[in-house]
Amino acid sequence: MKIPTKTARILTVMILGLLVGVGATAQSIHIPPHEKLVLKNGLTVLLLEKPGVPIVSFDAIVKTGAAADPEGQEGLASITAELLRKGTKTRSAQQFAADLDYIGGSFGSDAGADFTSVSAEFLTKDLGPGLDLFSDALLHPTFPQAEADKVLAQNIDGVRSAKDNPQQVLGEYYAGYLFGARSYGRAEGGDELSLKRIGRDAIVKFYDSNFAPGNTILAIAGQFNASEMRKKLEEVLGAWAAKKVPEAAIPAAASVKGKKLLLVDKPDATQTYFAIGNVGTKVNDPDRVGIEVVNTVFGGRFTSLLNEALRVESGLTYGASSQFDSHREPGTFGMYSFTKNETTVQAIDLALQVLQKLHKDGITPEQLASAKSYIKGQYPPSIETSAQLARRIVQNEFYGLDDSEVNQLEARIGAVTPEVARQIIQKHFPDENLVFVLIGKASAIAPALKKYAEKQDARPVSEPGFWPPPTGKK
Amino acid sequence: MRKIWFRSATALVLCAMGLAGTGAQAQEFPVQTKTLKNGMKVLVQSDHSIPNVALYVFYRIGSRNEHPGTTGLSHFFEHMMFNGAKKYGPGELDKVMEANGGSNNAYTTRDTTVYQDWFPRSALPLIFDIEADRIQNLNFDPQKIQSERGVVASERRLRTENNNRGLLSEQLWATAYVAHTYQWPVVGWMSDIEHWTMEDLKHHFAMGYSPSNATMVVVGDVTPEEIFQLCEKYIEPIPAHAPPPPVTTVEPEQLGERRLVVHKRAELPVLLIGYHIPQTNNPDFYALNILRTVLYQGESSRMYLRLVDKDQLALFVNSFSPSAFDPSLEQIIAQPKQGVDPAACEKAIYEELERAKTSAITDQELEKAKNIRLVEFYHQMRTISGRANTIGTYEVFFGDYNKLFDAAKNYAAVTKEDVQRVAKAYFEPNNRTVATLIPESAEKGKP
């Protein structure tokens, strides 16, 4: 096959557009204009034309995620998502793969805590077959038993494989220990036991109850013609039958009071991996910009207080950071690092000192100014591609946010004064109440950990499940 | 690699050459070049779509240039390049860069050490000041050396000791190479990390960091003229010196299969198979990439359909090969499912390789592979950092960034017969090394 000359021409236009279209002047951070429409069946569509690269990115959110998994069947939303492409009314799983790969398309679907994500990308010239594949998976999956069996078995082994790498599973244990068996505490991808309890019936039921146009937001960004796209979408997605979906209820968790510690034993570990923190914030918390600025100083970049202390000044670790993993309801806040078995206590003590110092001394005007400049300077590459833009606008829509999240970012960052920063530290960064989760070699480190918390729990990594331990319920 | 937390450029970097694909004609993608008087070549591509810049400096030095006793020195040196020079002392480089909206990272391979800066246009002169300072006046603080040793040891524990795939990969290279310097890990053996000296670092700097041994790529909200002016001011005055001595050792032909086993506590086994293949700038690069795409890429690929879908032997199967100046390794990795004998995965992989040798791939497969390469090209080229990395990688490993624009032609020219020929030439039993990680039972580990 020859490389289609049409594509080569598109690239010429792309480069000329880049060179001529925009001058090398200072630009403020902004999201390109886009439109929102709601089809008659209730499907919300966001269209963002971004000429340049001849790619179209699709990103759909179905407003039900892993937090809605029935207790004991953790992983159901995730497995349902993974199976969308594994057999439709007109294609077998293998045919879908063949059609997708033939045009160099990509397709991904998975469930996060709050929602299920279905995304795809195609060259603009393949928009017709691309949209056909995307909508086929979203609207017409048949969940063949044989494919469900395969995917479930794969995922059970996937959990085992992840447990061989402490960094991959620390977050699962941490969320589980922080939230318990409810909503955000459950493993989004399920575990070795919960996945065994999921049958095809449950998958079909989950799909039928939640995948509906009124429960879905679709963003499309990239190089396309909006009026043609609207017409195509009416044809292809307008036929999706409307149906009522009750909003997924997610109970908000209160912060953990006091201190508790979970040690996950991995007898061959030469390094201890740890998370320390408490319940964090919601995505649309009114303080979100200030939180980001303060966390940038505290643990969100290389010169952060945590990384300076644990890595740069002491060489205890390759990296130390802190992060708010926010959802519709408050998610986790954690300080994360790892260090060799022998220096586990030293590193944890140091992390705790840095946190105490944050509360005691706050942050300096210089640190504040530096963090603001850093966030602004690093922001543009985060909305550089059509895929990034599609994700940004679809998530804004889901969380009830708008373009001012991006367009007003600089102004909002500017409004974070030292006094605001002080208040944010008091309100959002844990102080005395802390949850500790460690994965490491228990025989080497356990005795020294007693000092951190009255309440101590332990589990071997090799035992099925994360936290809380499975109850044995069938 | 210097950092893990703050940027996600890693994936891009690691798979750059494997994915490098078909493109358009050179004139459609203007890159301006200039060679400075001290020998450093500078490549610039303007793109004003975002007010940011990606600046990459590629040094042609890596663990390939090391010796037993000081393995991992290139990577350690990469870390030290952030730990203080004359104007920007220990810790200051990062502080000043971040305060001005910039961030950085770096990575080391067997062949190269690459420094990356991402920053708003407004920080342009500052970045050049920083780069010039550290290329010219790097300072080695004994205390920093000691603490950075701890950092690198922790990085090694992260990626190797506590990462089964990393551990097995290290063993594979150490077994597949008996003579050539590709045999040791980029991060170095732990005992070498603990023992190299300041003298070793100074020697490494003197050997590898001549401006003439480097290539700079700048992509983003800049003009070539302003970059060349900044280079004249900051970089050109730095004197050139001799490049690293050539690596003359040639790995002798492998005359029989080599096998190794790692016993380790683990939930699941890992299987890694290496075949010697030519260096990156060999003409077979394109046919090998097409073969790799047909066999491993996507859920319609032959290996996925066989091992993951039909026989359900493995969790995943994949193959990759790093960019390399010297003959390298094609590494096939598969994770056997619980209860599956790794030998069953091995057998299925060999049968699929045999099929690619005994009969040609189909027209449909060839066309599919070429389409996938085209899309990969756009994926790499759609960000300023992706473009900086791709342009630099072609310049360094093919000796000319223009090869990037010939890729379309070179892929189009690949025939089914070419693909069959490379399958036969490289994927034969005598040329392979097989590494298996076998889980030790939990019982056995108990006292």
PDB file of C-alpha atoms in Angstrom, chain A residues 248-335:
ATOM      1  CA  ALA A 248     -25.641   6.755  41.120  1.00  0.00           C
ATOM      2  CA  ALA A 249     -25.594   7.672  44.789  1.00  0.00           C
ATOM      3  CA  ILE A 250     -22.135   7.934  46.327  1.00  0.00           C
ATOM      4  CA  PRO A 251     -22.009   8.348  50.089  1.00  0.00           C
ATOM      5  CA  ALA A 252     -19.499  10.963  51.212  1.00  0.00           C
ATOM      6  CA  ALA A 253     -16.984   9.658  53.736  1.00  0.00           C
ATOM      7  CA  ALA A 254     -15.913  11.590  56.804  1.00  0.00           C
ATOM      8  CA  SER A 255     -12.225  11.900  57.658  1.00  0.00           C
ATOM      9  CA  VAL A 256     -10.715   9.152  59.779  1.00  0.00           C
ATOM     10  CA  LYS A 257     -10.300  10.214  63.400  1.00  0.00           C
ATOM     11  CA  GLY A 258      -7.167   9.192  65.231  1.00  0.00           C
ATOM     12  CA  LYS A 259      -4.400   7.106  63.754  1.00  0.00           C
ATOM     13  CA  LYS A 260      -4.296   3.644  62.251  1.00  0.00           C
ATOM     14  CA  LEU A 261      -1.730   1.629  60.328  1.00  0.00           C
ATOM     15  CA  LEU A 262      -1.931  -1.235  57.855  1.00  0.00           C
ATOM     16  CA  LEU A 263       1.182  -3.244  57.045  1.00  0.00           C
ATOM     17  CA  VAL A 264       0.935  -5.369  53.913  1.00  0.00           C
ATOM     18  CA  ASP A 265       3.614  -8.039  54.102  1.00  0.00           C
ATOM     19  CA  LYS A 266       5.678  -8.705  50.988  1.00  0.00           C
ATOM     20  CA  PRO A 267       8.477 -10.899  52.320  1.00  0.00           C
ATOM     21  CA  ASP A 268      10.808 -10.422  49.344  1.00  0.00           C
ATOM     22  CA  ALA A 269      10.635  -6.593  49.331  1.00  0.00           C
ATOM     23  CA  THR A 270      13.954  -4.744  49.712  1.00  0.00           C
ATOM     24  CA  GLN A 271      12.180  -1.425  49.833  1.00  0.00           C
ATOM     25  CA  THR A 272       9.136  -0.203  51.807  1.00  0.00           C
ATOM     26  CA  TYR A 273       6.414   1.633  49.860  1.00  0.00           C
ATOM     27  CA  PHE A 274       4.140   3.867  51.912  1.00  0.00           C
ATOM     28  CA  ALA A 275       1.132   6.175  51.801  1.00  0.00           C
ATOM     29  CA  ILE A 276       0.153   8.475  54.666  1.00  0.00           C
ATOM     30  CA  GLY A 277      -2.843  10.782  54.773  1.00  0.00           C
ATOM     31  CA  ASN A 278      -6.571  10.984  55.164  1.00  0.00           C
ATOM     32  CA  VAL A 279      -9.757  11.715  53.235  1.00  0.00           C
ATOM     33  CA  GLY A 280      -9.160  14.534  50.751  1.00  0.00           C
ATOM     34  CA  THR A 281     -11.447  16.761  48.714  1.00  0.00           C
ATOM     35  CA  LYS A 282     -14.091  16.795  45.966  1.00  0.00           C
ATOM     36  CA  VAL A 283     -13.167  17.677  42.381  1.00  0.00           C
ATOM     37  CA  ASN A 284     -15.384  20.773  42.516  1.00  0.00           C
ATOM     38  CA  ASP A 285     -14.360  21.909  45.976  1.00  0.00           C
ATOM     39  CA  PRO A 286     -14.520  25.737  46.010  1.00  0.00           C
ATOM     40  CA  ASP A 287     -10.922  25.762  47.289  1.00  0.00           C
ATOM     41  CA  ARG A 288      -9.624  23.558  44.460  1.00  0.00           C
ATOM     42  CA  VAL A 289      -7.241  26.089  42.880  1.00  0.00           C
ATOM     43  CA  GLY A 290      -5.748  27.062  46.225  1.00  0.00           C
ATOM     44  CA  ILE A 291      -5.361  23.392  47.118  1.00  0.00           C
ATOM     45  CA  GLU A 292      -3.448  22.800  43.918  1.00  0.00           C
ATOM     46  CA  VAL A 293      -1.151  25.735  44.573  1.00  0.00           C
ATOM     47  CA  VAL A 294      -0.405  24.641  48.135  1.00  0.00           C
ATOM     48  CA  ASN A 295       0.037  21.008  47.178  1.00  0.00           C
ATOM     49  CA  THR A 296       2.452  22.036  44.427  1.00  0.00           C
ATOM     50  CA  VAL A 297       4.622  23.541  47.145  1.00  0.00           C
ATOM     51  CA  PHE A 298       4.113  20.653  49.518  1.00  0.00           C
ATOM     52  CA  GLY A 299       4.495  17.565  47.350  1.00  0.00           C
ATOM     53  CA  GLY A 300       3.467  18.266  43.759  1.00  0.00           C
ATOM     54  CA  ARG A 301       6.765  18.894  42.007  1.00  0.00           C
ATOM     55  CA  PHE A 302      10.467  18.100  42.140  1.00  0.00           C
ATOM     56  CA  THR A 303      11.416  20.992  44.423  1.00  0.00           C
ATOM     57  CA  SER A 304       8.452  20.353  46.719  1.00  0.00           C
ATOM     58  CA  LEU A 305       9.012  20.304  50.465  1.00  0.00           C
ATOM     59  CA  LEU A 306       8.572  16.537  50.595  1.00  0.00           C
ATOM     60  CA  ASN A 307      10.901  15.710  47.728  1.00  0.00           C
ATOM     61  CA  GLU A 308      13.515  18.166  48.958  1.00  0.00           C
ATOM     62  CA  ALA A 309      13.515  16.538  52.385  1.00  0.00           C
ATOM     63  CA  LEU A 310      13.293  12.854  51.475  1.00  0.00           C
ATOM     64  CA  ARG A 311      15.275  12.848  48.253  1.00  0.00           C
ATOM     65  CA  VAL A 312      17.344  15.940  47.548  1.00  0.00           C
ATOM     66  CA  GLU A 313      18.671  16.551  51.045  1.00  0.00           C
ATOM     67  CA  SER A 314      18.844  13.037  52.451  1.00  0.00           C
ATOM     68  CA  GLY A 315      19.018  10.605  49.513  1.00  0.00           C
ATOM     69  CA  LEU A 316      16.526   8.309  51.241  1.00  0.00           C
ATOM     70  CA  THR A 317      14.414   7.753  48.151  1.00  0.00           C
ATOM     71  CA  TYR A 318      14.087   8.181  44.432  1.00  0.00           C
ATOM     72  CA  GLY A 319      10.916  10.213  44.947  1.00  0.00           C
ATOM     73  CA  ALA A 320       8.457  11.619  47.478  1.00  0.00           C
ATOM     74  CA  SER A 321       5.219  13.341  46.586  1.00  0.00           C
ATOM     75  CA  SER A 322       1.732  14.219  47.746  1.00  0.00           C
ATOM     76  CA  GLN A 323      -1.508  14.108  45.860  1.00  0.00           C
ATOM     77  CA  PHE A 324      -5.216  14.798  46.162  1.00  0.00           C
ATOM     78  CA  ASP A 325      -7.029  12.117  44.191  1.00  0.00           C
ATOM     79  CA  SER A 326     -10.393  13.844  44.000  1.00  0.00           C
ATOM     80  CA  HIS A 327     -13.759  12.533  42.892  1.00  0.00           C
ATOM     81  CA  ARG A 328     -17.403  13.644  42.951  1.00  0.00           C
ATOM     82  CA  GLU A 329     -17.243  13.141  46.694  1.00  0.00           C
ATOM     83  CA  PRO A 330     -14.019  13.522  48.686  1.00  0.00           C
ATOM     84  CA  GLY A 331     -11.301  11.114  47.557  1.00  0.00           C
ATOM     85  CA  THR A 332      -7.885  10.448  49.045  1.00  0.00           C
ATOM     86  CA  PHE A 333      -5.089  12.728  50.101  1.00  0.00           C
ATOM     87  CA  GLY A 334      -1.759  11.001  50.510  1.00  0.00           C
ATOM     88  CA  MET A 335       1.966  11.504  50.953  1.00  0.00           C
TER      89      MET A 335
END
